[in-house]
Short mmCIF file of C-alpha atoms in Angstrom, two decimals:
data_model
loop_
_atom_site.label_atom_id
_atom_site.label_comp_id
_atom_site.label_asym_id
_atom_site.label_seq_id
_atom_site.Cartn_x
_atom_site.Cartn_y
_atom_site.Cartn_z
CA UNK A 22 30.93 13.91 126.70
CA UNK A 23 31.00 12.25 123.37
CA UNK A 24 28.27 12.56 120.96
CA UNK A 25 25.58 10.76 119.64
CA UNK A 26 26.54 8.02 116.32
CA UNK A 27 23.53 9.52 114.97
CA UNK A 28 24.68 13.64 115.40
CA UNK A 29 27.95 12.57 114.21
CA UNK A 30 26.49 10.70 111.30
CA UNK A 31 24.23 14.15 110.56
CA UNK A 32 27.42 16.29 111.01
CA UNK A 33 29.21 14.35 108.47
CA UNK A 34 25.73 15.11 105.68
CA UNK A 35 25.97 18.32 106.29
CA UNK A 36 29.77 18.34 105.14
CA UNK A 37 28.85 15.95 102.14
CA UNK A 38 26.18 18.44 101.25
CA UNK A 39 27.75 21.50 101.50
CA UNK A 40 31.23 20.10 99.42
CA UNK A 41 29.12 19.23 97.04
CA UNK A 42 27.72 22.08 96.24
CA UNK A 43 30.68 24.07 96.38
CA UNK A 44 32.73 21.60 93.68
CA UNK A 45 29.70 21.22 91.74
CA UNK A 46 28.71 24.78 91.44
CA UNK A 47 32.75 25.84 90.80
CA UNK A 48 33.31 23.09 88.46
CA UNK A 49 30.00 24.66 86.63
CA UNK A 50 31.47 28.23 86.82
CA UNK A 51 34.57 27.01 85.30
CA UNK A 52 33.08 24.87 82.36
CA UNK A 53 30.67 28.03 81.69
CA UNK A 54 33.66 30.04 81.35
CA UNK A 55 35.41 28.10 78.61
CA UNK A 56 31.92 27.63 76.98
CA UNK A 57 30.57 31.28 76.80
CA UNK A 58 33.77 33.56 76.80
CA UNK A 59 34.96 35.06 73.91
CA UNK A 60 38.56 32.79 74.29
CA UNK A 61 36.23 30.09 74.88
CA UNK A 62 33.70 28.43 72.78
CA UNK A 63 31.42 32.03 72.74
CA UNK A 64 28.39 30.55 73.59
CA UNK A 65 26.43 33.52 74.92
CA UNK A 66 23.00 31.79 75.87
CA UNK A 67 22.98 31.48 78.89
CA UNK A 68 19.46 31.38 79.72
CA UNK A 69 18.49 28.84 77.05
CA UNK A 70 21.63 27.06 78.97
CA UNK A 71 19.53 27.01 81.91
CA UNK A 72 17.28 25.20 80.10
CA UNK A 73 19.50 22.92 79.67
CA UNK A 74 20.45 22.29 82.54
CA UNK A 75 16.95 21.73 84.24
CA UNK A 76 16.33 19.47 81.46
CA UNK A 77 19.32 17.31 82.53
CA UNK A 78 17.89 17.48 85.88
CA UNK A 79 14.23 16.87 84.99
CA UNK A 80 15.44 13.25 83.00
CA UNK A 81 17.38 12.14 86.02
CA UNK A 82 14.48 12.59 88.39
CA UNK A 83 11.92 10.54 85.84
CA UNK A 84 14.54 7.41 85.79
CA UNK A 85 15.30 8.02 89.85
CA UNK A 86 11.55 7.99 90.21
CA UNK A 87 11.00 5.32 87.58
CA UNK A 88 13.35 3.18 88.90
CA UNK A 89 12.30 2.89 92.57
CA UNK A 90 15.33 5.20 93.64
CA UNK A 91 13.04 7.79 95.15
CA UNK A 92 9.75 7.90 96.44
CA UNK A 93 7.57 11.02 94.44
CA UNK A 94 4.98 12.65 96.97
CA UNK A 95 2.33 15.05 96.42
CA UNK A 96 3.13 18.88 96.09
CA UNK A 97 0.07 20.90 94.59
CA UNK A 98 0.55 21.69 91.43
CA UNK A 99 -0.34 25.97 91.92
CA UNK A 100 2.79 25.59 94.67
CA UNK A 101 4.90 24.29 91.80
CA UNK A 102 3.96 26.86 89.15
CA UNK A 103 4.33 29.72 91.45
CA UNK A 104 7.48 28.24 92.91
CA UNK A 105 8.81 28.07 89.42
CA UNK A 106 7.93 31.49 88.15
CA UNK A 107 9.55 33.05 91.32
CA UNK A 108 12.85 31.00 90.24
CA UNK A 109 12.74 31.68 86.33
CA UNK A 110 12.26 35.10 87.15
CA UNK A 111 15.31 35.19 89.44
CA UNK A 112 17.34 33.81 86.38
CA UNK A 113 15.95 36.63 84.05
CA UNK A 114 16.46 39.04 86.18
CA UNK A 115 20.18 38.24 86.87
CA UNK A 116 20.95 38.12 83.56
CA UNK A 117 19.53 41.36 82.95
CA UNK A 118 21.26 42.67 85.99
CA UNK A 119 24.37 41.53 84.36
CA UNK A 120 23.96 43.27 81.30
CA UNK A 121 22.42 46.40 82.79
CA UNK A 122 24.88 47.11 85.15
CA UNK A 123 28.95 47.42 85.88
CA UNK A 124 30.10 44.56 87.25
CA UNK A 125 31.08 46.27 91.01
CA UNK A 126 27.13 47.01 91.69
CA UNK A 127 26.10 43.53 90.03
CA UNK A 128 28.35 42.18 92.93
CA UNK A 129 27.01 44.67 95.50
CA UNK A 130 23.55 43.33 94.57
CA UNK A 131 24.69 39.70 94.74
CA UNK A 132 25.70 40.38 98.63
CA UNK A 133 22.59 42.01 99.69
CA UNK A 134 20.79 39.01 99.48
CA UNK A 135 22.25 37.44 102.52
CA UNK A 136 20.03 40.77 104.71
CA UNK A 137 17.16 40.82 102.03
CA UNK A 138 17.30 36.69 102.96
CA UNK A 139 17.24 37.91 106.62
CA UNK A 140 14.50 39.68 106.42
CA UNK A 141 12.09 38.01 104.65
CA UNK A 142 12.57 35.19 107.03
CA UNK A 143 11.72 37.28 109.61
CA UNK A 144 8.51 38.70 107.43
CA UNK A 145 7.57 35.07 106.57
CA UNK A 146 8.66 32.79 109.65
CA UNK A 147 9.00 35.49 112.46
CA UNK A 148 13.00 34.05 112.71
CA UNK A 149 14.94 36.13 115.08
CA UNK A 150 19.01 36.36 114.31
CA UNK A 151 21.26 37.19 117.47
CA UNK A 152 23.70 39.68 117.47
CA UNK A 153 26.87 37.33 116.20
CA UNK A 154 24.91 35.98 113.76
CA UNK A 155 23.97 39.53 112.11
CA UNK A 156 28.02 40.65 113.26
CA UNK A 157 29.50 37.83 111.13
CA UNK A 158 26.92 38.40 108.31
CA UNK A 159 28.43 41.54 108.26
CA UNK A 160 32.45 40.51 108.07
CA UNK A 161 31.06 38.07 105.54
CA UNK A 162 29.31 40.82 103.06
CA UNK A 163 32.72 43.62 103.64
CA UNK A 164 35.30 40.18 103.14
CA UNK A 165 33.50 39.55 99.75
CA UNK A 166 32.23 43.23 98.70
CA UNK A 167 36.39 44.08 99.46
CA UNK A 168 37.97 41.43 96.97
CA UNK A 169 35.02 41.75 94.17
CA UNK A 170 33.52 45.42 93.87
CA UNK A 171 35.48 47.55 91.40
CA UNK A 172 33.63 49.82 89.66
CA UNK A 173 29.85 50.93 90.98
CA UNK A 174 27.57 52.91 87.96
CA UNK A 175 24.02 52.35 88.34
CA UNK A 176 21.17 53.55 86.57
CA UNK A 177 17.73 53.07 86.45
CA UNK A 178 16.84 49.97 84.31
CA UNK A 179 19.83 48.29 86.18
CA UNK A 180 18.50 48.70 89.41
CA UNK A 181 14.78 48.14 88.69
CA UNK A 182 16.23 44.34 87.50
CA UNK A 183 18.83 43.93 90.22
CA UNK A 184 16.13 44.56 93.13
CA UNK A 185 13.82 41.87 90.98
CA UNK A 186 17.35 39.82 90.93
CA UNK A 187 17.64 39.99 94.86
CA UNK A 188 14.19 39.74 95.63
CA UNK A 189 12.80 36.51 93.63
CA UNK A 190 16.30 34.91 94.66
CA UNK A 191 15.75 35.35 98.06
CA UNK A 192 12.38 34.56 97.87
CA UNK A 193 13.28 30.80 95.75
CA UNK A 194 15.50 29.96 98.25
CA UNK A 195 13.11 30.50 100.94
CA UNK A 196 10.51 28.32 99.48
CA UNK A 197 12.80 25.68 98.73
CA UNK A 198 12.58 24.80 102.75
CA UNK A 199 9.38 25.95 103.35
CA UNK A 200 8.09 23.13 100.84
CA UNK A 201 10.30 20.86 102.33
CA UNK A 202 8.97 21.31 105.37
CA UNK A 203 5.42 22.15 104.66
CA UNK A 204 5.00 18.94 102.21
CA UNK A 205 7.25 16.41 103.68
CA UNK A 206 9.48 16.15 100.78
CA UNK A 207 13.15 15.50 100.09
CA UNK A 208 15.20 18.09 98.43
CA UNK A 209 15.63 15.51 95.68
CA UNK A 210 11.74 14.78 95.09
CA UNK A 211 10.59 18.88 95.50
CA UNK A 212 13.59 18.95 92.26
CA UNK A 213 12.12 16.54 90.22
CA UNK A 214 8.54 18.39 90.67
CA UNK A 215 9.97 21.90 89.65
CA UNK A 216 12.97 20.95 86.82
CA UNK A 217 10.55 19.69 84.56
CA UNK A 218 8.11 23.01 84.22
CA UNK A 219 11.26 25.12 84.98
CA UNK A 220 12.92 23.33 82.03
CA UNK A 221 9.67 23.40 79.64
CA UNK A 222 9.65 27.01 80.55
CA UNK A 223 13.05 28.15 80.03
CA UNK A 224 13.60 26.04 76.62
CA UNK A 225 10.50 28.09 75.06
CA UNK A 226 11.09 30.93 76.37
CA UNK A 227 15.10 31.43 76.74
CA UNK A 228 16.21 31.86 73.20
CA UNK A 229 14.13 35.05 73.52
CA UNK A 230 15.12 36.38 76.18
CA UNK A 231 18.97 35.29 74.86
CA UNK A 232 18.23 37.23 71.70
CA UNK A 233 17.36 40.51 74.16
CA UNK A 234 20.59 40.28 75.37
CA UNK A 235 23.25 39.09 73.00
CA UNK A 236 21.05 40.11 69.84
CA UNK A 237 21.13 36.75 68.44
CA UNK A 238 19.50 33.41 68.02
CA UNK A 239 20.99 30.19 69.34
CA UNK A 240 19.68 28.53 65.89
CA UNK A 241 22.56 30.87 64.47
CA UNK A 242 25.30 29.15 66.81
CA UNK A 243 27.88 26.79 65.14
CA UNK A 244 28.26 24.39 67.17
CA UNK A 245 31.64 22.08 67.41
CA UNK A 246 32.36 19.34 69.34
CA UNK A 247 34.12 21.33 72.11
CA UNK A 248 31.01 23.59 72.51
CA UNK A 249 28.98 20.40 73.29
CA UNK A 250 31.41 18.88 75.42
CA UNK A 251 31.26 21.68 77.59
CA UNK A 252 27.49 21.40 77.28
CA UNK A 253 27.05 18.53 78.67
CA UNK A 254 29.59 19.00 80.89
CA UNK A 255 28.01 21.92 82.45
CA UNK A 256 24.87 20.06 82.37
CA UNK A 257 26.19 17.02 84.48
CA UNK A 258 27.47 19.40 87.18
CA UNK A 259 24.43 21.08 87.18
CA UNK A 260 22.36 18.07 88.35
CA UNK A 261 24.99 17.82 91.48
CA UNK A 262 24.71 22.08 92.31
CA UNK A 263 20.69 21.77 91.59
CA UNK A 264 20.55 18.38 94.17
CA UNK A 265 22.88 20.19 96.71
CA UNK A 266 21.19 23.38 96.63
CA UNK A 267 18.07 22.15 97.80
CA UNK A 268 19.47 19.66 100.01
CA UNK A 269 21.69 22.35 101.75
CA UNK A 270 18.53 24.89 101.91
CA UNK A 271 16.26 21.88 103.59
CA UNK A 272 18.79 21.04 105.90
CA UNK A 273 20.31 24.55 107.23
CA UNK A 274 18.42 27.98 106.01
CA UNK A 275 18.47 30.02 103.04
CA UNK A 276 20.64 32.69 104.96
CA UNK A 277 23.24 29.86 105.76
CA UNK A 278 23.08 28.77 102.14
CA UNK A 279 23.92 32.45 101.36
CA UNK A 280 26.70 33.41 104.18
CA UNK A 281 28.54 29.89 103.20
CA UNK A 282 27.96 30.04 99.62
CA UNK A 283 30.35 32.67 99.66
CA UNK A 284 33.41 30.06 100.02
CA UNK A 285 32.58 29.46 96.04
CA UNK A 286 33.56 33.02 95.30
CA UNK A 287 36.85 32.17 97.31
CA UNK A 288 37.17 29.65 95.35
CA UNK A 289 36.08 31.00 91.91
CA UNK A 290 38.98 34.02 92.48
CA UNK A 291 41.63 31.74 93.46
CA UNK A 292 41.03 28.86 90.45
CA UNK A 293 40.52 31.94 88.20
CA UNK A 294 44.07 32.88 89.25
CA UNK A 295 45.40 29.67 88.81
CA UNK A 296 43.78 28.25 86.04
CA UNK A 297 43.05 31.22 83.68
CA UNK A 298 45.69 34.28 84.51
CA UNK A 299 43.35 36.48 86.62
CA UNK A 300 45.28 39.14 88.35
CA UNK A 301 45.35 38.40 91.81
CA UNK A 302 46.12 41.70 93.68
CA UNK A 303 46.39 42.74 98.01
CA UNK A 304 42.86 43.80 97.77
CA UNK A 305 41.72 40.39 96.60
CA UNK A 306 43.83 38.48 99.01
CA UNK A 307 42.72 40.40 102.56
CA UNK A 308 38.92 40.37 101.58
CA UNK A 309 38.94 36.31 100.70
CA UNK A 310 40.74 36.59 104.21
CA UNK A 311 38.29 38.87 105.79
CA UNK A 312 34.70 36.56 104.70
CA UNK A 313 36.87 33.84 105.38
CA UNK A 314 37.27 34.68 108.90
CA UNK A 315 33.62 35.75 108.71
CA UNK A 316 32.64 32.71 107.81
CA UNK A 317 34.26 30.94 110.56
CA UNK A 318 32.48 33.67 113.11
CA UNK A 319 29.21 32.50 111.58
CA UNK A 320 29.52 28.96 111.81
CA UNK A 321 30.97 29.56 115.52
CA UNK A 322 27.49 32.00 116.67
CA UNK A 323 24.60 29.62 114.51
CA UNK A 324 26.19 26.43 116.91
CA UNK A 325 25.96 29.43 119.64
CA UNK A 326 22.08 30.17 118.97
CA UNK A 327 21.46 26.55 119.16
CA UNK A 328 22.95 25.97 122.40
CA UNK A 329 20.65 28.59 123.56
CA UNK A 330 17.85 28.01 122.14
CA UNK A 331 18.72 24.08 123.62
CA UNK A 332 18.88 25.56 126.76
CA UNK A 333 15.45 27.45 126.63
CA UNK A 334 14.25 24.22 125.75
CA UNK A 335 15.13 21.25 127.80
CA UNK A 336 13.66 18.59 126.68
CA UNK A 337 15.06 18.79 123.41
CA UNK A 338 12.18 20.12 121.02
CA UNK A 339 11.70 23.83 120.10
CA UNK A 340 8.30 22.93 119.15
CA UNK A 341 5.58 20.44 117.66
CA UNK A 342 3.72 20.19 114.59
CA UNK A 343 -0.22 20.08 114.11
CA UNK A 344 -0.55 16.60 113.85
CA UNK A 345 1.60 15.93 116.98
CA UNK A 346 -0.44 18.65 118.72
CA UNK A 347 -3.42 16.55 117.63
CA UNK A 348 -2.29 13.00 118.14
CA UNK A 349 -1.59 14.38 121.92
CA UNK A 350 -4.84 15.60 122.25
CA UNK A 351 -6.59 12.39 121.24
CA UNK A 352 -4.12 10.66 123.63
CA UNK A 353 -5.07 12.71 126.26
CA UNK A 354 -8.76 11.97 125.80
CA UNK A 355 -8.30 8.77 126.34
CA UNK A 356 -5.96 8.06 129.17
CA UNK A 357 -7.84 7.89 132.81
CA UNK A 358 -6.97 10.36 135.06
CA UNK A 359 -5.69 7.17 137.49
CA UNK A 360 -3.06 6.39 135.11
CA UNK A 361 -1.23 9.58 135.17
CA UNK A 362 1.73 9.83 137.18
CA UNK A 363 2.32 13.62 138.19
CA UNK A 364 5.93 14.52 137.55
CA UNK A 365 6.91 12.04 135.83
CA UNK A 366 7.31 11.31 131.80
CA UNK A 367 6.95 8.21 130.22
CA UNK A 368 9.69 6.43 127.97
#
């Protein structure tokens, strides 16, 4: 049985979306590497880079929505502000996490977002995971946690900020389709809404928070024409990761985001190894095999739970919203009883 034009025409978004955020976001792990290492450019801001970046973003949703490109609908503004404290605070808080801890338990507290994700969708949405989905979660997590954890110390400012880390990541990437959904937006529109107070916010208070870490100003930076290169450079590819992030959240789920958002660290080692000498060792090579594999089991039980979840429901809905709920009611209302034909539905 072949499929719908219109499935296969979905199908082949969902690939777009996901490939882009996967170059985009290890194209922008690669520039940032030449721009902030200390064989690079050594420009250690990375939060006032942020900025940057959501500044970048910000101007290209003002001339989308200036120029007719994209429609701008209303999102209250208390949604907006909260939405982007929760996300500036999950870029403070890595940073912190980064500098606080060893790089093995900054990892380790990278990977237990995909079951903090988990279960604050099942807190917030009452979403129910079957047992494949949780059993490749878990090949995932030991594929990645294998070729990335080396050394583990942890102590207690570290782990205060890499539980804030986790938990107002997991949290963003949540709202990011529960807006969607809730509002009626696209993921480009909800971007344009937040980039510009995430932006404001970040450029005022980043250098600050830069200075915290690195112990200096970015005023004190020389800048040469490389370091800006890279700049903008990171900033361009930013605008693609920030677009694809939220269009991958809206149209899949924050733990699907996370589970296949792990093919960038595949990625990451292997173009580290290739472009910039990184020791690829046995260790590295069977756990980018093991989440691959994982990754394939996911993908294989999500299509799984839907066919189930098509089968509990036959006629193709798993549910309906308020105002569907309330336009049937009114049409109910209406209709005489004479001209309803028990048993049978209506094209």
């Amino acid at each position: 049985m072949e499929k719908p034009e219109s499935e296969n025409k979905s199908a082949v978004s969902d690939v777009g979306a996901w490939a882009m955020n996967v170059i985009s976001s290890v194209g922008i792990i690669m520039a940032n590497k030449q721009l902030m290492s200390s064989s690079g450019f050594g420009f250690g801001f990375a939060t006032t880079l942020t900025g940057f970046h959501f500044a970048v973003t910000a101007l290209v949703g003002m001339v989308s929505n200036a120029s007719g490109l994209s429609a701008s609908k209303h999102v209250p503004l208390w949604e907006l502000l909260w939405f982007s404290i929760v996300a500036n605070i999950s870029i403070a808080a890595m940073n912190f996490s980064l500098m606080l801890n060893s790089v093995g338990f900054y990892q380790i507290s990278k990977l237990s977002m995909i079951p903090v994700v988990c279960v604050l969708e099942w807190i917030i949405h009452s979403k129910h995971y079957c047992k494949e989905v949780k059993a490749s979660v878990m090949v995932v997590v030991i594929g990645v946690g294998i070729c990335t954890v080396t050394d583990v110390k942890v102590n207690a400012k570290g782990f205060i900020c890499a539980c804030t880390a986790v938990f107002s990541t997991s949290l963003q990437q949540i709202s990011i389709g529960s807006l969607q959904k809730k509002y009626s937006v696209g993921s480009f529109e909800l971007l344009s809404k937040t980039a510009p107070i995430q932006a404001i916010s970040l450029l005022i208070f980043g250098p600050f928070v830069d200075y915290f870490l690195s112990g200096k100003f970015i005023s004190t930076y020389k800048m040469t024409y490389g370091a800006i290169f890279c700049i903008l450079l990171s900033c361009a590819l930013a605008v693609f990761c920030n677009i694809s992030q939220y269009l991958c959240i809206g149209r899949f789920s924050a733990t699907s985001f996370q589970v296949l958002g792990h093919m960038k660290t595949v990625c990451v080692l292997t173009l580290g190894w290739l472009l910039f000498d990184s020791e690829m060792t046995f260790k590295n090579i069977a756990g980018m095999a093991i989440a691959i594999i994982g990754m394939v089991i996911y993908s294989w039980a999500v299509d799984l739970e839907k066919q189930r979840n098509a089968k509990l429901t036959p006629h193709g809905k798993n549910s309906m919203t308020e105002d569907e709920i309330k336009l049937l009611k009114e049409g109910v209302e209406h209709i005489d009883l004479k001209d309803v034909e028990l048993g049978d539905t209506k094209p």
